[in-house]
Short mmCIF file of C-alpha atoms and ligand atoms in Angstrom, two decimals:
data_model
loop_
_atom_site.label_atom_id
_atom_site.label_comp_id
_atom_site.label_asym_id
_atom_site.label_seq_id
_atom_site.Cartn_x
_atom_site.Cartn_y
_atom_site.Cartn_z
CA MET X 13 -4.62 42.35 -10.18
CA LYS X 14 -4.66 42.98 -6.49
CA ARG X 15 -6.93 40.02 -5.99
CA LEU X 16 -4.70 37.73 -8.01
CA LYS X 17 -1.71 38.74 -5.93
CA LYS X 18 -3.56 37.84 -2.79
CA VAL X 19 -4.48 34.41 -4.10
CA ILE X 20 -0.87 33.78 -5.05
CA SER X 21 0.45 34.80 -1.70
CA VAL X 22 -2.07 32.59 0.11
CA SER X 23 -0.99 29.61 -1.94
CA CYS X 24 2.67 30.52 -1.36
CA VAL X 25 2.13 30.58 2.36
CA LEU X 26 0.34 27.27 2.10
CA SER X 27 3.10 25.61 0.16
CA LEU X 28 5.70 27.12 2.46
CA ALA X 29 3.76 25.75 5.39
CA MET X 30 3.67 22.30 3.81
CA THR X 31 7.38 22.48 3.02
CA SER X 32 8.22 23.44 6.53
CA VAL X 33 6.10 20.58 7.79
CA ALA X 34 8.07 18.37 5.42
CA MET X 35 11.39 19.74 6.55
CA ALA X 36 10.55 20.43 10.20
CA ASP X 37 11.84 18.23 12.91
CA LYS X 38 12.51 15.14 10.83
CA LYS X 39 12.51 12.97 13.89
CA ASP X 40 8.96 13.91 14.84
CA THR X 41 7.54 13.67 11.35
CA LEU X 42 9.19 10.29 10.83
CA GLN X 43 7.63 8.93 13.98
CA GLN X 44 4.32 10.53 13.10
CA SER X 45 4.22 8.94 9.66
CA ILE X 46 5.31 5.55 10.83
CA SER X 47 2.99 4.98 13.75
CA GLY X 48 0.81 8.06 14.07
CA TYR X 49 -1.99 9.51 12.01
CA ASN X 50 -2.82 12.91 10.58
CA THR X 51 -6.46 13.18 9.59
CA ASN X 52 -6.17 16.82 8.58
CA ALA X 53 -3.22 16.33 6.24
CA ALA X 54 -4.67 13.11 4.81
CA LEU X 55 -7.99 14.75 3.92
CA ASN X 56 -6.94 18.31 3.05
CA PHE X 57 -3.42 17.90 1.62
CA SER X 58 -3.78 14.35 0.33
CA ASP X 59 -1.06 14.35 -2.31
CA GLN X 60 1.47 16.14 -0.07
CA TYR X 61 0.63 13.69 2.68
CA ALA X 62 1.15 10.77 0.29
CA TRP X 63 4.68 12.01 -0.48
CA GLN X 64 5.33 12.53 3.21
CA LEU X 65 4.37 8.92 3.89
CA PHE X 66 6.39 7.76 0.88
CA THR X 67 9.59 9.46 2.02
CA ASP X 68 9.16 8.52 5.68
CA LEU X 69 8.29 4.87 5.06
CA ASN X 70 11.15 4.62 2.55
CA HIS X 71 13.63 6.13 5.02
CA PRO X 72 16.46 3.64 5.74
CA ALA X 73 15.67 1.38 8.69
CA ASP X 74 17.62 0.74 11.86
CA LEU X 75 17.52 -3.04 12.24
CA SER X 76 18.26 -2.90 15.95
CA ASN X 77 15.13 -0.96 16.85
CA CYS X 78 12.82 -1.76 13.94
CA GLY X 79 12.45 1.95 13.25
CA PRO X 80 14.04 4.67 11.12
CA ALA X 81 17.85 5.04 11.16
CA ARG X 82 18.25 8.62 12.34
CA HIS X 83 21.81 8.97 11.07
CA LYS X 84 20.89 7.87 7.56
CA ALA X 85 19.33 9.95 4.81
CA LEU X 86 16.58 9.17 2.32
CA GLY X 87 18.12 7.26 -0.56
CA ASP X 88 20.94 5.63 1.43
CA ASP X 89 21.39 1.91 0.82
CA GLY X 90 19.71 -0.71 2.92
CA LEU X 91 16.26 -1.81 3.98
CA THR X 92 13.59 0.80 4.38
CA VAL X 93 11.30 1.31 7.38
CA TRP X 94 8.37 -0.61 5.87
CA GLU X 95 10.66 -3.50 4.93
CA VAL X 96 11.32 -4.25 8.59
CA TRP X 97 7.61 -4.30 9.45
CA GLN X 98 6.05 -7.73 9.93
CA SER X 99 5.26 -9.49 6.67
CA ARG X 100 2.08 -11.33 5.86
CA GLU X 101 4.02 -14.63 5.92
CA GLU X 102 5.32 -13.94 9.44
CA THR X 103 1.85 -12.99 10.68
CA PHE X 104 -0.30 -15.83 9.41
CA LEU X 105 1.40 -19.02 10.57
CA ASP X 106 0.27 -22.61 9.99
CA GLY X 107 -2.17 -23.86 12.58
CA ALA X 108 -3.02 -20.24 13.43
CA VAL X 109 -0.09 -20.21 15.85
CA ARG X 110 0.23 -16.89 17.67
CA PRO X 111 2.91 -14.91 15.80
CA PRO X 112 5.90 -13.44 17.70
CA ARG X 113 5.82 -10.16 19.57
CA TRP X 114 6.59 -7.12 17.42
CA ARG X 115 10.14 -6.72 18.77
CA GLU X 116 11.06 -10.34 18.21
CA GLY X 117 9.63 -10.43 14.73
CA CYS X 118 10.65 -7.13 13.26
CA ASN X 119 14.41 -7.50 12.91
CA ASP X 120 14.54 -10.40 10.52
CA GLY X 121 16.39 -8.42 7.88
CA GLY X 122 13.47 -7.86 5.59
CA PHE X 123 12.94 -11.54 4.91
CA TYR X 124 9.81 -12.18 2.82
CA SER X 125 9.68 -8.72 1.31
CA TYR X 126 10.80 -10.13 -1.97
CA PRO X 127 9.75 -12.69 -4.52
CA GLU X 128 10.27 -16.01 -2.78
CA GLY X 129 10.33 -19.29 -4.64
CA ASN X 130 8.53 -17.60 -7.49
CA TYR X 131 10.45 -17.91 -10.69
CA SER X 132 8.83 -15.15 -12.66
CA ASN X 133 10.60 -11.88 -13.33
CA PHE X 134 8.08 -9.88 -11.36
CA ASP X 135 5.99 -10.52 -8.30
CA ASP X 136 3.21 -8.52 -6.72
CA GLU X 137 2.77 -10.25 -3.45
CA ALA X 138 4.83 -8.55 -0.75
CA VAL X 139 2.60 -7.25 2.06
CA ARG X 140 3.84 -5.63 5.29
CA ILE X 141 2.03 -4.43 8.40
CA ASN X 142 3.07 -1.70 10.86
CA LYS X 143 3.32 -2.06 14.62
CA LYS X 144 -0.15 -0.74 15.45
CA ALA X 145 -1.93 -2.93 12.92
CA TYR X 146 0.21 -5.97 13.79
CA ARG X 147 -0.43 -5.64 17.51
CA PHE X 148 -4.16 -5.36 16.82
CA ILE X 149 -4.14 -8.53 14.68
CA ARG X 150 -2.10 -10.34 17.32
CA SER X 151 -4.12 -9.27 20.34
CA LYS X 152 -7.49 -9.97 18.69
CA GLN X 153 -6.31 -13.33 17.27
CA LEU X 154 -7.29 -12.23 13.80
CA TYR X 155 -4.53 -14.48 12.43
CA SER X 156 -7.02 -17.31 13.02
CA LEU X 157 -9.73 -17.93 10.42
CA ASP X 158 -11.73 -19.73 13.13
CA GLU X 159 -11.60 -16.62 15.30
CA GLN X 160 -12.84 -14.47 12.40
CA GLU X 161 -15.74 -16.93 12.02
CA ARG X 162 -16.49 -16.78 15.75
CA LEU X 163 -16.78 -12.99 15.45
CA ALA X 164 -19.24 -13.37 12.56
CA GLN X 165 -21.22 -15.96 14.54
CA ASP X 166 -21.31 -13.63 17.55
CA GLY X 167 -22.86 -10.93 15.38
CA VAL X 168 -19.84 -8.59 15.35
CA THR X 169 -20.44 -6.50 12.22
CA ASP X 170 -17.02 -4.87 11.89
CA ILE X 171 -13.58 -5.04 13.44
CA ASP X 172 -11.91 -1.67 13.98
CA PHE X 173 -8.16 -1.23 13.57
CA PRO X 174 -6.69 1.64 15.66
CA LEU X 175 -5.96 4.96 13.96
CA GLY X 176 -2.31 4.96 12.87
CA SER X 177 -2.53 1.43 11.47
CA LYS X 178 -0.66 1.18 8.18
CA THR X 179 -0.02 -1.44 5.54
CA VAL X 180 2.07 -1.61 2.40
CA LYS X 181 1.91 -3.80 -0.68
CA ALA X 182 4.92 -3.83 -2.98
CA GLY X 183 5.72 -5.06 -6.49
CA TRP X 184 9.15 -5.94 -7.86
CA VAL X 185 10.73 -6.48 -11.25
CA LYS X 186 13.99 -8.13 -12.27
CA ILE X 187 16.59 -5.49 -13.16
CA GLU X 188 20.23 -5.39 -14.31
CA GLU X 189 23.34 -4.19 -12.48
CA ALA X 190 23.29 -0.94 -14.50
CA ASP X 191 19.76 -0.18 -13.30
CA LYS X 192 20.69 -0.19 -9.62
CA PRO X 193 21.24 3.59 -9.20
CA PHE X 194 17.71 4.25 -10.43
CA TYR X 195 15.92 1.73 -8.22
CA HIS X 196 15.38 0.68 -4.67
CA TRP X 197 16.68 -2.84 -5.16
CA VAL X 198 17.47 -6.09 -3.38
CA GLU X 199 19.56 -9.10 -4.30
CA VAL X 200 17.97 -12.52 -3.98
CA GLU X 201 19.86 -15.80 -4.33
CA ARG X 202 18.19 -18.43 -6.45
CA ASP X 203 19.82 -21.67 -7.53
CA ASP X 204 23.28 -20.20 -6.80
CA GLU X 205 22.46 -17.25 -8.99
CA VAL X 206 22.05 -13.75 -7.63
CA ILE X 207 19.03 -11.96 -9.04
CA ILE X 208 18.47 -8.23 -8.59
CA PHE X 209 14.92 -7.10 -8.00
CA GLY X 210 13.96 -3.45 -8.30
CA LEU X 211 10.94 -1.95 -6.55
CA SER X 212 8.43 -1.16 -9.27
CA ALA X 213 5.26 -0.39 -7.35
CA ILE X 214 4.12 0.44 -3.86
CA HIS X 215 0.65 0.77 -2.34
CA ILE X 216 0.22 2.53 1.01
CA ALA X 217 -2.93 2.28 3.14
CA SER X 218 -2.95 4.43 6.28
CA LYS X 219 -5.76 4.61 8.80
CA ASP X 220 -5.97 8.38 9.33
CA PHE X 221 -9.78 8.18 9.36
CA PRO X 222 -12.27 5.28 9.33
CA THR X 223 -12.22 4.54 5.58
CA TRP X 224 -8.39 4.73 5.44
CA PHE X 225 -6.17 6.92 3.25
CA TRP X 226 -5.06 5.25 0.00
CA ALA X 227 -2.01 6.16 -2.10
CA THR X 228 -0.10 4.39 -4.82
CA PHE X 229 3.31 4.96 -6.44
CA GLU X 230 5.03 3.50 -9.49
CA HIS X 231 8.49 3.54 -11.00
CA VAL X 232 8.55 5.61 -14.20
CA ASP X 233 9.79 2.55 -16.13
CA ASN X 234 6.36 0.92 -15.66
CA ASN X 235 5.07 3.20 -18.37
CA THR X 236 8.10 3.44 -20.66
CA ARG X 237 10.03 0.19 -20.38
CA TRP X 238 8.41 -2.73 -18.55
CA ASN X 239 5.20 -2.22 -20.52
CA LEU X 240 7.27 -3.03 -23.61
CA THR X 241 9.28 -5.88 -22.01
CA TYR X 242 6.42 -7.57 -20.11
CA PRO X 243 3.20 -6.21 -21.64
CA GLU X 244 1.06 -8.83 -19.89
CA ALA X 245 2.16 -7.85 -16.39
CA PHE X 246 2.78 -4.16 -17.10
CA PRO X 247 -0.04 -2.83 -19.26
CA GLY X 248 1.08 0.79 -18.82
CA TRP X 249 -0.73 3.73 -17.30
CA VAL X 250 -4.26 3.44 -18.70
CA VAL X 251 -5.56 5.81 -16.01
CA PRO X 252 -3.54 9.09 -15.90
CA SER X 253 -1.75 10.13 -12.69
CA LYS X 254 -3.14 12.88 -10.46
CA ASP X 255 -0.51 14.60 -8.33
CA SER X 256 -1.29 18.09 -7.10
CA ALA X 257 1.90 18.14 -4.99
CA ALA X 258 4.17 17.84 -8.03
CA CYS X 259 2.05 19.27 -10.83
CA PRO X 260 0.18 22.46 -11.75
CA PRO X 261 -3.64 22.22 -11.46
CA SER X 262 -3.93 22.39 -15.25
CA ASN X 263 -1.86 19.22 -15.72
CA LEU X 264 -2.07 16.84 -12.78
CA ALA X 265 -0.46 14.10 -14.87
CA CYS X 266 2.76 16.12 -15.37
CA ASN X 267 4.85 13.09 -14.36
CA GLN X 268 7.20 14.99 -12.01
CA ILE X 269 8.33 14.75 -8.39
CA PRO X 270 7.41 17.46 -5.87
CA GLU X 271 10.02 19.78 -4.35
CA GLY X 272 10.80 19.88 -0.65
CA TYR X 273 10.89 16.17 0.16
CA GLY X 274 14.57 15.52 -0.53
CA LEU X 275 13.86 13.25 -3.49
CA GLU X 276 16.19 14.99 -5.94
CA GLY X 277 19.38 13.07 -6.67
CA THR X 278 18.17 9.92 -4.89
CA LYS X 279 16.85 6.68 -6.39
CA TRP X 280 13.42 7.78 -5.19
CA GLU X 281 13.26 10.56 -7.79
CA ASN X 282 12.31 7.86 -10.29
CA TYR X 283 9.02 7.08 -8.59
CA ARG X 284 5.72 8.85 -9.21
CA LEU X 285 2.60 9.33 -7.17
CA ARG X 286 -0.18 7.91 -9.34
CA GLY X 287 -2.82 9.32 -7.05
CA THR X 288 -4.58 9.24 -3.70
CA GLN X 289 -8.08 8.23 -2.65
CA THR X 290 -10.03 9.48 0.36
CA GLU X 291 -13.61 9.11 -0.84
CA ILE X 292 -15.65 6.55 -2.72
CA VAL X 293 -17.31 9.16 -5.00
CA ASP X 294 -16.37 12.75 -5.84
CA ASN X 295 -18.61 15.73 -5.10
CA ARG X 296 -20.44 15.23 -8.40
CA GLY X 297 -21.31 11.68 -7.53
CA ASN X 298 -18.78 10.11 -9.88
CA PRO X 299 -16.98 7.04 -8.52
CA THR X 300 -13.32 7.77 -7.78
CA ILE X 301 -10.80 5.53 -9.54
CA LEU X 302 -7.30 4.67 -8.36
CA VAL X 303 -5.11 1.92 -9.71
CA ASN X 304 -1.50 0.79 -9.84
CA SER X 305 -0.72 -0.52 -13.32
CA HIS X 306 1.57 -3.21 -11.93
CA LEU X 307 -0.24 -4.31 -8.77
CA GLU X 308 -3.66 -4.35 -10.47
CA GLY X 309 -2.16 -4.90 -13.91
CA VAL X 310 -4.05 -8.07 -14.72
CA LEU X 311 -7.40 -6.36 -14.05
CA ASP X 312 -9.39 -3.69 -15.90
CA GLN X 313 -7.62 -0.52 -14.73
CA GLU X 314 -10.53 1.82 -15.38
CA SER X 315 -12.78 0.00 -12.91
CA MET X 316 -10.35 -0.11 -9.99
CA SER X 317 -11.09 1.65 -6.73
CA CYS X 318 -8.95 0.89 -3.68
CA ILE X 319 -11.72 1.74 -1.21
CA SER X 320 -14.52 -0.12 -3.01
CA CYS X 321 -12.54 -3.33 -3.49
CA HIS X 322 -11.11 -3.27 0.04
CA ALA X 323 -14.60 -2.73 1.52
CA LEU X 324 -15.37 -6.25 0.28
CA ALA X 325 -12.89 -7.70 2.78
CA VAL X 326 -15.35 -9.59 4.98
CA LYS X 327 -15.55 -13.03 6.58
CA GLY X 328 -18.72 -15.07 6.93
CA GLU X 329 -19.66 -17.59 9.63
CA SER X 330 -17.99 -20.42 7.74
CA GLY X 331 -16.25 -21.30 4.50
CA ASP X 332 -14.38 -19.11 2.07
CA SER X 333 -11.98 -16.41 3.27
CA MET X 334 -13.01 -14.31 0.26
CA PRO X 335 -16.77 -14.87 0.19
CA ILE X 336 -17.73 -11.98 -2.14
CA PRO X 337 -16.09 -11.98 -5.61
CA ILE X 338 -13.91 -8.89 -6.01
CA THR X 339 -14.55 -8.65 -9.75
CA GLU X 340 -17.68 -8.78 -11.87
CA GLY X 341 -17.63 -9.36 -15.61
CA THR X 342 -14.79 -8.56 -18.03
CA ASN X 343 -13.92 -5.64 -20.28
CA GLU X 344 -13.49 -5.82 -24.07
CA ASN X 345 -9.97 -7.21 -23.61
CA GLY X 346 -11.18 -9.97 -21.32
CA LEU X 347 -9.78 -8.36 -18.16
CA PRO X 348 -11.88 -8.75 -14.96
CA MET X 349 -13.69 -5.59 -13.88
CA GLY X 350 -13.85 -4.35 -10.31
CA HIS X 351 -16.48 -2.58 -8.22
CA ILE X 352 -16.32 1.21 -8.16
CA GLY X 353 -18.24 3.78 -6.15
CA ALA X 354 -20.66 2.77 -3.43
CA LEU X 355 -21.05 -0.99 -3.28
CA ASN X 356 -24.33 -2.56 -4.29
CA PRO X 357 -25.86 -3.70 -0.96
CA THR X 358 -27.19 -6.86 -2.63
CA LEU X 359 -23.57 -8.09 -2.73
CA PHE X 360 -23.99 -8.79 0.99
CA LEU X 361 -27.29 -10.71 0.68
CA ASP X 362 -27.92 -14.41 0.14
CA ASN X 363 -30.02 -15.86 -2.71
CA ASN X 364 -33.22 -15.22 -0.73
CA GLY X 365 -32.32 -11.56 -0.20
CA SER X 366 -31.46 -12.01 3.47
CA PRO X 367 -28.35 -10.36 4.94
CA ILE X 368 -25.48 -12.78 5.47
CA PRO X 369 -23.78 -12.43 8.87
CA TYR X 370 -20.39 -11.19 7.74
CA VAL X 371 -17.78 -9.60 9.96
CA GLY X 372 -16.22 -6.68 8.10
CA LEU X 373 -12.41 -6.83 8.22
CA ASP X 374 -11.90 -3.04 8.17
CA TYR X 375 -10.59 -2.94 4.57
CA VAL X 376 -7.64 -5.19 5.42
CA TRP X 377 -7.67 -7.79 2.68
CA THR X 378 -4.57 -9.62 3.81
CA LEU X 379 -6.62 -11.01 6.73
CA ARG X 380 -7.87 -13.52 4.16
CA ASN X 381 -4.52 -15.25 4.74
CA ALA X 382 -5.52 -16.19 8.29
CA LYS X 383 -5.08 -19.89 9.01
CA ARG X 384 -7.22 -22.70 10.42
CA GLU X 385 -6.48 -23.67 14.03
CA ASN X 386 -6.49 -27.37 13.16
CA PHE X 387 -5.04 -28.20 9.80
C1 HEC K 10 -9.96 -5.52 -7.14
C2 HEC K 10 -9.61 -5.48 -5.76
C3 HEC K 10 -8.52 -4.56 -5.25
C4 HEC K 10 -8.25 -3.27 -5.64
C5 HEC K 10 -8.93 -2.43 -6.70
C6 HEC K 10 -7.17 -2.84 -4.80
N1 HEC K 10 -6.78 -3.82 -3.94
FE1 HEC K 10 -5.42 -3.67 -2.48
N2 HEC K 10 -5.57 -5.67 -2.12
C7 HEC K 10 -6.51 -6.50 -2.67
C8 HEC K 10 -6.36 -7.84 -2.14
C9 HEC K 10 -7.19 -9.05 -2.48
C10 HEC K 10 -5.27 -7.78 -1.23
C11 HEC K 10 -4.71 -8.90 -0.37
C12 HEC K 10 -3.34 -9.42 -0.71
C13 HEC K 10 -3.01 -10.54 0.26
O1 HEC K 10 -3.63 -11.61 0.19
O2 HEC K 10 -2.15 -10.34 1.12
C14 HEC K 10 -4.82 -6.39 -1.23
C15 HEC K 10 -3.80 -5.91 -0.43
C16 HEC K 10 -3.49 -4.57 -0.29
C17 HEC K 10 -2.62 -4.02 0.72
C18 HEC K 10 -1.97 -4.79 1.85
C19 HEC K 10 -2.88 -4.69 3.09
C20 HEC K 10 -4.22 -5.35 2.89
O3 HEC K 10 -5.26 -4.67 2.97
O4 HEC K 10 -4.25 -6.57 2.61
C21 HEC K 10 -2.56 -2.68 0.51
C22 HEC K 10 -1.75 -1.66 1.30
C23 HEC K 10 -3.39 -2.38 -0.63
N3 HEC K 10 -3.96 -3.56 -1.09
C24 HEC K 10 -3.58 -1.10 -1.14
C25 HEC K 10 -4.35 -0.83 -2.26
C26 HEC K 10 -4.41 0.46 -2.90
C27 HEC K 10 -3.68 1.70 -2.45
C28 HEC K 10 -5.26 0.31 -3.96
C29 HEC K 10 -5.66 1.34 -4.96
C30 HEC K 10 -4.62 1.98 -5.71
C31 HEC K 10 -5.72 -1.07 -3.96
N4 HEC K 10 -5.15 -1.72 -2.91
C32 HEC K 10 -6.61 -1.57 -4.89
C33 HEC K 10 -7.48 -6.15 -3.58
C34 HEC K 10 -7.57 -4.91 -4.19
#
């Protein structure tokens, strides 16, 4: 009995400590999450750290300084911090033209965060890049496919983004006026018609250590509503959630939000952490799986691993910007299967078994959108 008490009090202290980190000087933690890194929290308190990133990156933005609006609270209307980061479209310009400086580019009002010119009711292609990662891409000319090839030709094996680099990928779904209170939403004008898009999914990659910290969140409707409305795009949660911040150890898929992050009563209380990934295999050698049912919805969910697939982001000396296929074979429903666990080294060899001079793009897949200098 005595022993049990001790265990409980240790875990109480721990959760109190995490809560006070969450509540502490909001200004510092916001800045830390947005441009800093926290290797300890990412590795040892992964799920709590994921929620910390989620609430800080979804804090309302101040358009004048491209950062968090200090006078606003989580859940207030308006663009969020990650929505004023540079988008993929603003980074990779035709002719591999050097994109604008961070300050010039960041206050465009969230342009390109949303489905553009795509007439479907959902879209999975909004990617945004934080200041550290953007400055790295800009200063190393990684927005040029020719430059990536020059690196491969020069024998550079890997590029290395600075710690604190962060990227986000978001998915949206068309919602109705009545849904607005339950969603982070945006209105888009199309053919004189205003369409409301609700945020349905969000991936966060944060370089807190060399193989990055991976987390993914989904709106609860992805598993109760959109899977019935759009079964092709929203196949539901095939892989159960794992959230030790919100759930008891006996039921990590409890489908709740954690306390202490200010989520209650805001639109953000309708989102769930589906899980985090810090390692390619667990301590029993089993490949770790993490998937977002919307963002990877057209693939075989059970063979999805953020780290494994992103490790295939490489560029060879010439040709394709996606030289190694990211899927291999199909499951019984015909959905493409991904690579899980440690990658097979033969993926990086040519037909004669010789290594191909690839430059590794440090897990950042969106660098495949780099442009040719002469087009
Ligand atoms: C089967 C391959 C695959 C899997 C699995 C995968 N991704 Fe990606 N991801 C991609 C590709 C390809 C892109 C590039 C999109 C583009 O062209 O901008 C991408 C883009 C991203 C981005 C934007 C920054 C970047 O690297 O381009 C983030 C963030 C991201 N993914 C996070 C995740 C997370 C978190 C998971 C796991 C839950 C995950 N991804 C699983 C293939 C994958």
